[in-house]
Coordinates of C-alpha atoms in Angstrom, one line a residue:
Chain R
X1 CA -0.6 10.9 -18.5
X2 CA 0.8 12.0 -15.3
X3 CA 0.7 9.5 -12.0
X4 CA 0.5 10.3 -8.6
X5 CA 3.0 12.9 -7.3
X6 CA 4.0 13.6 -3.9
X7 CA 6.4 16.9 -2.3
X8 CA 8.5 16.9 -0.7
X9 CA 10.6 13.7 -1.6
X10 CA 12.4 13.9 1.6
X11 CA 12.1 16.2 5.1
X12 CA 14.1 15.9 7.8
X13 CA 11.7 17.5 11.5
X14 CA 12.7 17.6 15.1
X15 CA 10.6 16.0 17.7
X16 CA 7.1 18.9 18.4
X17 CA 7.4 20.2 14.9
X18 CA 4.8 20.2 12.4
X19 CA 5.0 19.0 8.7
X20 CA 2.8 19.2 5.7
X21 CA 3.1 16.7 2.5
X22 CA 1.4 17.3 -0.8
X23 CA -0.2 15.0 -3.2
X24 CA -1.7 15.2 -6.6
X25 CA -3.6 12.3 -7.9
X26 CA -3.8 10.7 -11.0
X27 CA -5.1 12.5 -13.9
X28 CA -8.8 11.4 -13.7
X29 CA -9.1 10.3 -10.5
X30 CA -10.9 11.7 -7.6
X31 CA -9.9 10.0 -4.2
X32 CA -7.1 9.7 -2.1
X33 CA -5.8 7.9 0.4
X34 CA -2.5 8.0 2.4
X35 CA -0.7 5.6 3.7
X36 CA 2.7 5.3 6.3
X37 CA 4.8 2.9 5.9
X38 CA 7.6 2.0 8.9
X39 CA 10.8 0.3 7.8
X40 CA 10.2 -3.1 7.0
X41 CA 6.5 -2.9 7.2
X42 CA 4.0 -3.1 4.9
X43 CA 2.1 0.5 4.7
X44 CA -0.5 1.1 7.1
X45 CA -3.8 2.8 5.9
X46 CA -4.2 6.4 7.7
X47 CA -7.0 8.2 6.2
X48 CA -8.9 8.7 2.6
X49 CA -10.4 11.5 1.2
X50 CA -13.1 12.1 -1.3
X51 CA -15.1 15.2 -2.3
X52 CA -13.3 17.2 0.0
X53 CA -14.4 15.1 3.2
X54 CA -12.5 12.4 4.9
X55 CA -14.8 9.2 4.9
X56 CA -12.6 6.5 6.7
X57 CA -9.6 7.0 9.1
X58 CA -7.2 4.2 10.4
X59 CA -5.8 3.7 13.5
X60 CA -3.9 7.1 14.0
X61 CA -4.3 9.7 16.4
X62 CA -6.1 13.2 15.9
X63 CA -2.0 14.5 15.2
X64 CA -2.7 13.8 11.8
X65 CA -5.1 15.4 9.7
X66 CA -5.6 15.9 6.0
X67 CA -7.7 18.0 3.6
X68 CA -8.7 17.7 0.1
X69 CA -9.2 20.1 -2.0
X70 CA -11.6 20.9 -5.1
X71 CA -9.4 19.8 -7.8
X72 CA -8.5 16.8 -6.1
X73 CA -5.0 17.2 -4.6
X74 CA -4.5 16.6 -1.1
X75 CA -2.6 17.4 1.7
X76 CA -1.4 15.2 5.2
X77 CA -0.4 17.2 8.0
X78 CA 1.3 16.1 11.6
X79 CA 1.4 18.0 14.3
X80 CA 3.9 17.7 17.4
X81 CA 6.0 14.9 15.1
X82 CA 7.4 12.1 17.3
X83 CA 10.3 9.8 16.5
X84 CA 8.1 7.1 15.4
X85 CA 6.3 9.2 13.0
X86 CA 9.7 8.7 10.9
X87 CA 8.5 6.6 8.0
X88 CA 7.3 6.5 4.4
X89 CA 4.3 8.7 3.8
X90 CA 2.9 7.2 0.5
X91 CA -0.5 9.0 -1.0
X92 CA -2.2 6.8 -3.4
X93 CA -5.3 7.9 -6.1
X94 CA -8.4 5.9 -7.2
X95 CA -11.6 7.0 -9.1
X96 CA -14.7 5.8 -7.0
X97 CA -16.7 4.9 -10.4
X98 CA -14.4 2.5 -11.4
X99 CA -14.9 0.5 -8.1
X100 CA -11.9 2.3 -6.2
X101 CA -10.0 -1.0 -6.1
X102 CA -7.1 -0.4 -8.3
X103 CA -4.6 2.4 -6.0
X104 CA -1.8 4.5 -8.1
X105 CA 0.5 4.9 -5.2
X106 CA 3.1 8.0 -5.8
X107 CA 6.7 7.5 -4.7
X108 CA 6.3 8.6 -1.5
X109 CA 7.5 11.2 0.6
X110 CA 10.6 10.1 3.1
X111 CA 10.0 11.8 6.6
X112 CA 12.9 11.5 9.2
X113 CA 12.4 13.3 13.2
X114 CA 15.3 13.7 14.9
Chain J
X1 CA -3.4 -11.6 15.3
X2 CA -2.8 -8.8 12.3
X3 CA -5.7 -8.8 9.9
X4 CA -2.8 -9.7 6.9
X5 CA -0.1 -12.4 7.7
X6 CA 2.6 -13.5 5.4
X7 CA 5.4 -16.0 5.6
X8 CA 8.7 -14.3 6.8
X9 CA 11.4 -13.8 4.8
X10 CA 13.7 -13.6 2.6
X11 CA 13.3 -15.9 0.1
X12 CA 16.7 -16.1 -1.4
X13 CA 16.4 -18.6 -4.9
X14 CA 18.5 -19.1 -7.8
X15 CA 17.6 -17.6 -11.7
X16 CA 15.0 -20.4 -13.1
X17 CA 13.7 -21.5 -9.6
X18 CA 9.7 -21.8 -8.7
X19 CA 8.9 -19.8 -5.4
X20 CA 5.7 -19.6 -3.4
X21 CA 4.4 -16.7 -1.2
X22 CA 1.6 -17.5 1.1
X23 CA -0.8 -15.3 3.1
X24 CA -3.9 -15.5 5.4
X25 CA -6.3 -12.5 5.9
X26 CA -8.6 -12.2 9.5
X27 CA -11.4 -11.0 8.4
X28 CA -14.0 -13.1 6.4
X29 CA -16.2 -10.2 5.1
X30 CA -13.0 -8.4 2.8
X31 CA -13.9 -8.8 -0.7
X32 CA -11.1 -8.0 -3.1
X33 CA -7.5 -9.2 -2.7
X34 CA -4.3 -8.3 -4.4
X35 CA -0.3 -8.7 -4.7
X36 CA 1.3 -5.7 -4.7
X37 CA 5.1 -5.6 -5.9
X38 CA 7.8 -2.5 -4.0
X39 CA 11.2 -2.4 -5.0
X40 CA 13.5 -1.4 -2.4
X41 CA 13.1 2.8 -1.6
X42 CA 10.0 2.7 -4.4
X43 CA 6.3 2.6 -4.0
X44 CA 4.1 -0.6 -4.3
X45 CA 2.9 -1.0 -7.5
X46 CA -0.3 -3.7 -8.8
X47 CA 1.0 -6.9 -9.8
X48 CA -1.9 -8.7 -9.8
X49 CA -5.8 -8.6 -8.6
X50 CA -6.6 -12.0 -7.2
X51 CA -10.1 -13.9 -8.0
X52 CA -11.6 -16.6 -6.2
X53 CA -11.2 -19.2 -9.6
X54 CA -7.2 -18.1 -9.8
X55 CA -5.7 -16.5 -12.1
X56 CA -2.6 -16.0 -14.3
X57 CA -0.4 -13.6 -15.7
X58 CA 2.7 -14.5 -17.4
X59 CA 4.7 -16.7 -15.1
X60 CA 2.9 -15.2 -12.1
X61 CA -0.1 -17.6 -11.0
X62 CA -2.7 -16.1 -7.8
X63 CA -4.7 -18.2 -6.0
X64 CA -7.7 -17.2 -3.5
X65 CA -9.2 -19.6 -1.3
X66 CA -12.0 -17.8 0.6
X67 CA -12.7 -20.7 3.1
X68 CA -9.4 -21.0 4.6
X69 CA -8.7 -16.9 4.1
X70 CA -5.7 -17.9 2.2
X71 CA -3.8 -16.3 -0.5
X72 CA -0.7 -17.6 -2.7
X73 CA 1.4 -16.1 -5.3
X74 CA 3.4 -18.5 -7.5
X75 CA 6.3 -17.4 -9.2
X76 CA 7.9 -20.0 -12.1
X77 CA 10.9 -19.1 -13.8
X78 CA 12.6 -16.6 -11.5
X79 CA 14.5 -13.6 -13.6
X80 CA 16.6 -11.5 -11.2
X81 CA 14.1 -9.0 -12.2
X82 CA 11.7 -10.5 -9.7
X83 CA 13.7 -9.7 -6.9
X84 CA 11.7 -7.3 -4.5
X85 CA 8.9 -7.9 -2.0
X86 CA 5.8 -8.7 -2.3
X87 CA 3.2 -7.9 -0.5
X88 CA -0.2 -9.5 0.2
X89 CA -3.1 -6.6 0.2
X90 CA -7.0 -7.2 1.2
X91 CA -9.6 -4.6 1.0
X92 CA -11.8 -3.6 4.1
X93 CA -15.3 -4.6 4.5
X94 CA -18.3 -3.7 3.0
X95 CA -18.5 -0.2 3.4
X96 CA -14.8 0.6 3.8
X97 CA -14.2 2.7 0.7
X98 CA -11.7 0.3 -0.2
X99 CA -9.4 0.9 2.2
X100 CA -6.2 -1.5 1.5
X101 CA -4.5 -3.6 4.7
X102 CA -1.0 -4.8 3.4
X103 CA 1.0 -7.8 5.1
X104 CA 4.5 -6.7 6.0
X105 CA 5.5 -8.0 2.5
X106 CA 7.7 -11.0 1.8
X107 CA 11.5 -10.5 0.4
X108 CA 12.4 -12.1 -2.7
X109 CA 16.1 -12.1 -3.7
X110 CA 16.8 -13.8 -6.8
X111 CA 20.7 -14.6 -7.3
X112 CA 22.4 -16.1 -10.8

């Protein structure tokens, strides 16, 4: 049974670039959600994604977007990266009927801008 | 105030010890509450949901009390196994599509 998967595992950007990080979910499940997570933080909810539409959104500006697509994979994408957008970019997977609670998180995807 | 506070660490205890992780959570309405474990580099993993009665799991004990919007983890025993942080998670409102809000997480260090 394969978890949660994530591409790249690292990326290193300069400051205006765009980057675009993969997820695949769970086997069986059908919602995503992404996550950031600063150094010494706890991770900090960006946006989810289910049936291909994004339903909640945190606290981040419009520089970050995401999509979602029919088989359930999922993609982040940043536009003109800052320095503090250096972080952990964690996708996590969770299948609505089962209440959605319980988040696989995959191992993340390590994003430095220089 | 952030919506999920823990107490700052680290924690540094010896193999055997008891330690105790609190946490307090802003807003009244979230409904489901959970410690999540991350090992340093690593992704948070589920190490236990947390009901309102308590519950158990091994030498792990949670504790919920909705009134006060406090949440505790009990460790007994320590293994050096156990060290990581931990992190205090809450769910969003009704509504929220069970988005998660995560405390910056608590360091444990467990030394022989």
């Amino acid at each position: 049974d394969a978890g949660v998967t994530q591409s790249p595992t690292h990326l290193i950007k300069t400051r205006g670039q765009q980057v675009t990080l993969r997820c695949s979910p769970k086997s069986g499940h059908d919602t995503v959600s992404w996550y950031q997570q600063a150094l010494g933080q706890g991770p900090q909810f960006i946006f989810q994604y289910y049936e291909e539409e994004e339903r909640q959104r945190g606290n981040f500006p419009d520089r970050f977007s995401g999509h979602q697509f029919p088989n359930y994979s999922s993609e982040l994408n940043v536009n003109a990266l800052l320095l503090g957008d250096s972080a952990l970019y964690l996708c996590a997977s969770s299948l609505v009927l089962a209440g959605g609670n319980e988040q696989f998180f995959g191992p993340g995807t390590r994003l430095t801008v220089l | 105030r952030k919506e999920v506070e823990q107490d700052p660490g680290p924690f540094n205890v010896p193999e055997g010890a008891t330690v105790a992780f609190n946490c307090t959570y802003s807003n009244s309405a979230s409904q489901s509450f959970f410690w999540y474990r991350q090992d340093c580099r690593k992704e948070p993993k589920l190490l236990m949901s947390v009901y309102s009665s308590g519950n158990e799991d091994g030498r792990f004990t949670a504790q919920l009390n909705r009134a006060s919007q406090y949440i505790s983890l009990l460790i007994r025993d320590s293994k050096l196994s156990d060290s990581a942080t931990y992190l205090c998670v809450v769910n969003s409102p009704p509504g929220g599509y069970n988005k998660l809000i995560f405390g910056a997480g608590t360091r444990l260090a467990v030394h022989p």
